[in-house]
mmCIF file of C-alpha atoms and ligand atoms in Angstrom:
data_model
loop_
_atom_site.group_PDB
_atom_site.id
_atom_site.type_symbol
_atom_site.label_atom_id
_atom_site.label_comp_id
_atom_site.label_asym_id
_atom_site.label_seq_id
_atom_site.Cartn_x
_atom_site.Cartn_y
_atom_site.Cartn_z
ATOM 1 C CA MET A 1 75.999 102.211 145.769
ATOM 2 C CA LYS A 2 77.336 99.628 143.261
ATOM 3 C CA LYS A 3 79.882 100.435 140.671
ATOM 4 C CA LEU A 4 80.839 98.856 137.246
ATOM 5 C CA TYR A 5 84.038 99.860 135.339
ATOM 6 C CA GLY A 6 83.999 99.352 131.745
ATOM 7 C CA ILE A 7 87.595 98.332 131.146
ATOM 8 C CA GLY A 8 89.106 98.363 127.843
ATOM 9 C CA THR A 9 92.198 95.423 127.951
ATOM 10 C CA GLY A 10 94.049 96.514 124.715
ATOM 11 C CA PRO A 11 94.971 95.012 121.983
ATOM 12 C CA GLY A 12 95.954 91.837 123.518
ATOM 13 C CA ASP A 13 99.595 92.240 124.731
ATOM 14 C CA LYS A 14 99.601 92.060 128.618
ATOM 15 C CA GLU A 15 102.127 95.100 128.430
ATOM 16 C CA LEU A 16 99.647 97.369 126.821
ATOM 17 C CA LEU A 17 97.060 97.087 129.662
ATOM 18 C CA THR A 18 96.967 100.385 131.405
ATOM 19 C CA LEU A 19 98.075 100.724 134.864
ATOM 20 C CA LYS A 20 94.493 102.173 135.620
ATOM 21 C CA ALA A 21 93.135 99.146 134.233
ATOM 22 C CA VAL A 22 95.364 96.749 136.181
ATOM 23 C CA LYS A 23 94.361 98.881 139.498
ATOM 24 C CA THR A 24 90.629 98.912 138.611
ATOM 25 C CA ILE A 25 90.731 94.881 137.999
ATOM 26 C CA LYS A 26 92.782 94.390 141.264
ATOM 27 C CA GLU A 27 89.782 96.310 142.742
ATOM 28 C CA ALA A 28 86.941 94.536 141.518
ATOM 29 C CA SER A 29 84.930 92.065 143.402
ATOM 30 C CA VAL A 30 83.368 90.321 140.433
ATOM 31 C CA ILE A 31 84.871 90.337 136.724
ATOM 32 C CA PHE A 32 82.309 90.180 133.734
ATOM 33 C CA ALA A 33 83.058 89.570 130.004
ATOM 34 C CA PRO A 34 81.070 88.099 127.108
ATOM 35 C CA ASN A 35 80.652 84.497 126.752
ATOM 36 C CA ASN A 36 82.576 83.202 123.725
ATOM 37 C CA LYS A 37 82.336 79.207 124.065
ATOM 38 C CA GLY A 38 83.684 79.459 127.930
ATOM 39 C CA LYS A 39 86.694 81.858 126.590
ATOM 40 C CA ASN A 40 87.394 85.537 126.253
ATOM 41 C CA ILE A 41 90.183 87.443 124.755
ATOM 42 C CA ALA A 42 89.983 90.361 127.279
ATOM 43 C CA LEU A 43 90.210 88.019 130.184
ATOM 44 C CA ASP A 44 93.086 86.303 128.675
ATOM 45 C CA THR A 45 94.878 89.555 128.583
ATOM 46 C CA ALA A 46 94.075 90.157 132.007
ATOM 47 C CA GLU A 47 94.615 86.909 133.544
ATOM 48 C CA ASP A 48 97.631 87.667 135.713
ATOM 49 C CA TYR A 49 95.472 89.895 137.724
ATOM 50 C CA LEU A 50 92.470 88.080 138.108
ATOM 51 C CA HIS A 51 93.699 85.752 140.836
ATOM 52 C CA ASN A 52 90.908 84.036 142.278
ATOM 53 C CA LYS A 53 87.960 86.490 141.566
ATOM 54 C CA LYS A 54 84.749 85.638 140.531
ATOM 55 C CA VAL A 55 84.542 85.789 136.734
ATOM 56 C CA VAL A 56 81.002 85.958 135.246
ATOM 57 C CA LEU A 57 80.687 85.155 131.553
ATOM 58 C CA ILE A 58 77.744 86.638 130.104
ATOM 59 C CA ASP A 59 75.937 84.732 127.320
ATOM 60 C CA PHE A 60 74.756 86.294 124.158
ATOM 61 C CA PRO A 61 72.859 84.554 121.156
ATOM 62 C CA MET A 62 74.779 84.141 118.064
ATOM 63 C CA GLY A 63 73.708 86.296 115.217
ATOM 64 C CA LYS A 64 71.528 89.457 116.030
ATOM 65 C CA VAL A 65 71.642 90.433 119.713
ATOM 66 C CA GLU A 66 68.273 92.211 120.761
ATOM 67 C CA LYS A 67 67.635 94.727 123.569
ATOM 68 C CA GLU A 68 66.190 91.928 125.595
ATOM 69 C CA ASP A 69 69.722 90.316 125.714
ATOM 70 C CA TYR A 70 71.200 93.735 126.684
ATOM 71 C CA ILE A 71 68.534 94.218 129.704
ATOM 72 C CA LYS A 72 69.468 90.641 130.905
ATOM 73 C CA ALA A 73 73.023 91.395 130.552
ATOM 74 C CA ALA A 74 72.803 94.638 132.800
ATOM 75 C CA GLU A 75 70.499 92.757 135.450
ATOM 76 C CA ILE A 76 73.223 89.929 135.819
ATOM 77 C CA ILE A 77 75.593 92.588 136.177
ATOM 78 C CA TYR A 78 73.691 94.469 139.012
ATOM 79 C CA ASN A 79 72.914 91.225 140.710
ATOM 80 C CA GLU A 80 76.384 89.900 141.060
ATOM 81 C CA ILE A 81 78.120 93.048 142.320
ATOM 82 C CA PRO A 82 77.614 93.129 146.171
ATOM 83 C CA GLU A 83 76.341 96.363 147.288
ATOM 84 C CA GLY A 84 78.839 99.056 147.894
ATOM 85 C CA GLU A 85 81.703 97.357 146.188
ATOM 86 C CA CYS A 86 82.635 97.312 142.319
ATOM 87 C CA GLY A 87 82.666 94.991 138.964
ATOM 88 C CA ALA A 88 84.890 95.357 136.191
ATOM 89 C CA PHE A 89 83.459 94.513 132.568
ATOM 90 C CA LEU A 90 86.411 93.700 130.126
ATOM 91 C CA THR A 91 86.424 94.289 126.572
ATOM 92 C CA ILE A 92 89.278 94.190 124.048
ATOM 93 C CA GLY A 93 90.670 97.318 122.786
ATOM 94 C CA ASP A 94 88.807 100.275 123.876
ATOM 95 C CA PRO A 95 85.284 99.873 125.261
ATOM 96 C CA MET A 96 83.756 102.691 123.279
ATOM 97 C CA VAL A 97 84.905 101.180 119.832
ATOM 98 C CA TYR A 98 82.628 98.771 118.509
ATOM 99 C CA SER A 99 81.801 97.048 121.834
ATOM 100 C CA THR A 100 78.769 94.951 123.287
ATOM 101 C CA PHE A 101 79.494 97.133 126.901
ATOM 102 C CA ILE A 102 78.058 100.071 124.954
ATOM 103 C CA TYR A 103 74.486 98.807 124.401
ATOM 104 C CA ILE A 104 74.995 97.071 128.025
ATOM 105 C CA VAL A 105 75.548 100.864 129.384
ATOM 106 C CA GLU A 106 72.428 102.201 127.833
ATOM 107 C CA GLU A 107 70.562 99.684 129.891
ATOM 108 C CA LEU A 108 72.774 100.426 132.880
ATOM 109 C CA GLU A 109 71.642 103.906 132.885
ATOM 110 C CA ASN A 110 67.923 102.746 134.174
ATOM 111 C CA ILE A 111 69.429 100.955 137.157
ATOM 112 C CA LYS A 112 70.858 102.360 139.958
ATOM 113 C CA ILE A 113 74.859 101.565 139.705
ATOM 114 C CA ASP A 114 77.608 103.871 138.950
ATOM 115 C CA VAL A 115 79.490 103.384 135.823
ATOM 116 C CA GLU A 116 82.910 104.521 134.993
ATOM 117 C CA ILE A 117 84.749 103.903 131.800
ATOM 118 C CA VAL A 118 88.502 103.165 131.521
ATOM 119 C CA SER A 119 90.110 103.446 127.797
ATOM 120 C CA GLY A 120 92.250 100.797 126.448
ATOM 121 C CA ILE A 121 94.452 101.042 123.625
ATOM 122 C CA PRO A 122 92.182 100.058 120.415
ATOM 123 C CA SER A 123 93.126 97.759 117.857
ATOM 124 C CA PHE A 124 93.229 100.134 115.118
ATOM 125 C CA VAL A 125 95.624 102.290 116.891
ATOM 126 C CA ALA A 126 97.963 99.369 118.014
ATOM 127 C CA SER A 127 98.163 98.173 114.130
ATOM 128 C CA ALA A 128 99.094 102.052 112.800
ATOM 129 C CA ALA A 129 101.887 101.717 115.430
ATOM 130 C CA ARG A 130 102.641 98.054 114.164
ATOM 131 C CA THR A 131 102.960 98.946 110.823
ATOM 132 C CA LYS A 132 104.273 102.534 110.942
ATOM 133 C CA THR A 133 101.212 103.919 109.239
ATOM 134 C CA PRO A 134 100.286 107.501 110.352
ATOM 135 C CA LEU A 135 96.538 107.849 110.918
ATOM 136 C CA THR A 136 96.450 111.517 110.531
ATOM 137 C CA VAL A 137 98.931 114.212 109.951
ATOM 138 C CA LYS A 138 97.652 118.202 109.846
ATOM 139 C CA GLY A 139 94.839 118.583 107.805
ATOM 140 C CA ASP A 140 93.926 114.679 107.615
ATOM 141 C CA THR A 141 90.925 112.585 107.756
ATOM 142 C CA PHE A 142 90.874 109.219 109.437
ATOM 143 C CA ILE A 143 87.723 106.970 108.877
ATOM 144 C CA LEU A 144 86.887 104.171 111.220
ATOM 145 C CA CYS A 145 84.127 101.583 109.934
ATOM 146 C CA ASP A 146 82.907 98.183 110.189
ATOM 147 C CA GLU A 147 80.850 98.473 106.912
ATOM 148 C CA PHE A 148 82.910 99.558 104.065
ATOM 149 C CA LYS A 149 81.640 101.451 100.978
ATOM 150 C CA GLU A 150 83.518 102.963 98.386
ATOM 151 C CA GLU A 151 82.405 106.461 98.830
ATOM 152 C CA LEU A 152 84.208 106.452 102.231
ATOM 153 C CA LEU A 153 87.320 106.839 100.337
ATOM 154 C CA ASN A 154 86.382 110.029 99.030
ATOM 155 C CA TYR A 155 86.737 111.464 102.331
ATOM 156 C CA ALA A 156 89.786 109.602 104.033
ATOM 157 C CA ASP A 157 93.200 109.986 103.992
ATOM 158 C CA SER A 158 93.373 106.915 106.156
ATOM 159 C CA ILE A 159 90.954 104.487 106.651
ATOM 160 C CA CYS A 160 90.647 101.339 109.188
ATOM 161 C CA ILE A 161 88.192 98.606 108.475
ATOM 162 C CA LEU A 162 87.420 96.152 111.519
ATOM 163 C CA LYS A 163 85.426 92.819 111.300
ATOM 164 C CA THR A 164 87.040 92.224 107.831
ATOM 165 C CA LEU A 165 85.644 88.407 107.353
ATOM 166 C CA LYS A 166 83.466 89.208 104.380
ATOM 167 C CA ASN A 167 84.103 91.010 101.619
ATOM 168 C CA LYS A 168 87.918 91.548 101.670
ATOM 169 C CA GLU A 169 88.342 90.906 97.592
ATOM 170 C CA ASN A 170 86.122 93.875 97.105
ATOM 171 C CA ILE A 171 87.704 96.105 99.851
ATOM 172 C CA LEU A 172 91.168 95.602 98.143
ATOM 173 C CA ASN A 173 89.853 96.151 94.699
ATOM 174 C CA THR A 174 88.355 99.438 95.635
ATOM 175 C CA PHE A 175 91.501 100.436 97.552
ATOM 176 C CA GLU A 176 93.681 99.485 94.522
ATOM 177 C CA ASN A 177 91.591 101.382 92.133
ATOM 178 C CA ASN A 178 91.576 104.357 94.539
ATOM 179 C CA ASP A 179 95.374 104.285 94.693
ATOM 180 C CA PHE A 180 95.487 103.498 98.489
ATOM 181 C CA LYS A 181 98.177 101.308 99.915
ATOM 182 C CA TYR A 182 96.923 98.658 102.537
ATOM 183 C CA ASN A 183 98.236 96.322 105.109
ATOM 184 C CA TYR A 184 96.207 93.488 106.677
ATOM 185 C CA ILE A 185 97.076 93.019 110.440
ATOM 186 C CA LYS A 186 96.178 89.970 112.280
ATOM 187 C CA ARG A 187 95.920 89.383 115.828
ATOM 188 C CA CYS A 188 98.048 92.500 116.552
ATOM 189 C CA THR A 189 100.615 92.442 119.367
ATOM 190 C CA TRP A 190 99.640 88.645 120.025
ATOM 191 C CA ASN A 191 102.387 86.086 119.577
ATOM 192 C CA GLU A 192 100.580 84.788 116.363
ATOM 193 C CA GLU A 193 100.731 88.349 114.936
ATOM 194 C CA LYS A 194 100.927 88.513 111.200
ATOM 195 C CA VAL A 195 100.772 91.601 108.907
ATOM 196 C CA LEU A 196 100.031 90.904 105.154
ATOM 197 C CA SER A 197 100.259 92.929 102.160
ATOM 198 C CA GLU A 198 99.887 90.256 99.407
ATOM 199 C CA ARG A 199 96.276 90.545 98.330
ATOM 200 C CA LYS A 200 96.430 86.596 97.623
ATOM 201 C CA ASP A 201 97.474 86.057 101.323
ATOM 202 C CA ILE A 202 95.016 88.528 102.622
ATOM 203 C CA ILE A 203 92.034 87.136 100.671
ATOM 204 C CA LYS A 204 92.945 83.627 101.853
ATOM 205 C CA ASP A 205 92.854 84.322 105.610
ATOM 206 C CA SER A 206 89.675 84.248 107.766
ATOM 207 C CA ASP A 207 90.389 85.369 111.293
ATOM 208 C CA TYR A 208 87.817 87.381 112.849
ATOM 209 C CA ILE A 209 90.742 89.108 115.042
ATOM 210 C CA SER A 210 92.115 91.242 112.085
ATOM 211 C CA LEU A 211 91.638 94.516 110.103
ATOM 212 C CA ILE A 212 92.625 96.331 106.984
ATOM 213 C CA LEU A 213 94.673 99.724 107.395
ATOM 214 C CA GLY A 214 94.584 101.662 104.305
ATOM 215 C CA ARG A 215 96.214 105.287 103.388
ATOM 216 C CA LYS A 216 96.314 107.206 100.386
ATOM 217 C CA THR A 217 99.317 106.411 98.277
ATOM 218 C CA SER A 218 100.395 110.302 97.709
ATOM 219 C CA LYS A 219 100.596 110.531 101.254
HETATM 220 C C1 SAM B 301 83.911 94.043 118.400
HETATM 221 S S1 SAM B 301 85.226 94.837 117.550
HETATM 222 C C2 SAM B 301 86.124 95.225 119.106
HETATM 223 C C3 SAM B 301 86.867 96.539 118.618
HETATM 224 C C4 SAM B 301 87.930 96.914 120.040
HETATM 225 N N1 SAM B 301 86.844 97.231 120.969
HETATM 226 C C5 SAM B 301 88.899 97.877 119.810
HETATM 227 O O1 SAM B 301 88.773 98.809 120.310
HETATM 228 O O2 SAM B 301 89.728 97.650 118.765
HETATM 229 C C6 SAM B 301 86.285 93.586 116.972
HETATM 230 C C7 SAM B 301 87.271 93.711 115.910
HETATM 231 O O3 SAM B 301 88.134 94.171 116.467
HETATM 232 C C8 SAM B 301 89.404 94.264 115.775
HETATM 233 N N2 SAM B 301 90.618 93.740 116.561
HETATM 234 C C9 SAM B 301 90.440 93.625 117.841
HETATM 235 N N3 SAM B 301 91.341 93.250 118.292
HETATM 236 C C10 SAM B 301 92.505 93.170 117.407
HETATM 237 C C11 SAM B 301 93.660 92.804 117.348
HETATM 238 N N4 SAM B 301 94.549 92.498 118.128
HETATM 239 N N5 SAM B 301 94.462 93.031 115.959
HETATM 240 C C12 SAM B 301 93.567 93.103 115.005
HETATM 241 N N6 SAM B 301 92.161 93.197 114.873
HETATM 242 C C13 SAM B 301 91.715 93.514 116.122
HETATM 243 C C14 SAM B 301 88.962 93.300 114.856
HETATM 244 O O4 SAM B 301 88.945 93.798 113.496
HETATM 245 C C15 SAM B 301 87.766 92.627 115.408
HETATM 246 O O5 SAM B 301 86.895 91.927 114.339
#
């Protein structure tokens, strides 16, 4: 039987790749990752372990990705892994957090292939460490989202918003009106990492690899 590992490569620092990620990448005959103009961040993080392995970058359309696209991706993966061998699909952070891999796994369930997931350190966990922001202490609620609504702050002691390209000004206004302190973390753990806390700097920035982490001021 063929096998696919879904591997989280963490936030970007090569030292935050897990031992298990390295071991499974080394074992894989073929490596998969979404194609981002011929590149992929997860692939860069794992580059030291790819050697001369076959790398298949899978194309997804810009904008809305349809079920058909995930079916096609699942078929490519199945066809590329030799019988009795394993492949590795790399994702940034953790594969179970806002990842394309989740939709591909749904389609792989209809195909005879074994799937195993290797956790990675998610971006929001690395960013909490970087800014020394507790995500939770006893009794707290933490909310992770990629679509911000003011009501969420009624339930959260801490909150992290991923994919912050749009709407940053509204998010910061809402945080300030609800007594939440915040940091904007860009390219966490990379050499180019930046932690911004001034609203004008945050609003000016437009990097997809960024998030906003907030915590109630009273905490
Ligand atoms: C498609 S989601 C993938 C999330 C990923 N699976 C995880 O566990 O962090 C992409 C978003 O993750 C966040 N992200 C990923 N890596 C990051 C990093 N090193 N620094 C800051 N944000 C990051 C950004 O908000 C980005 O828009």
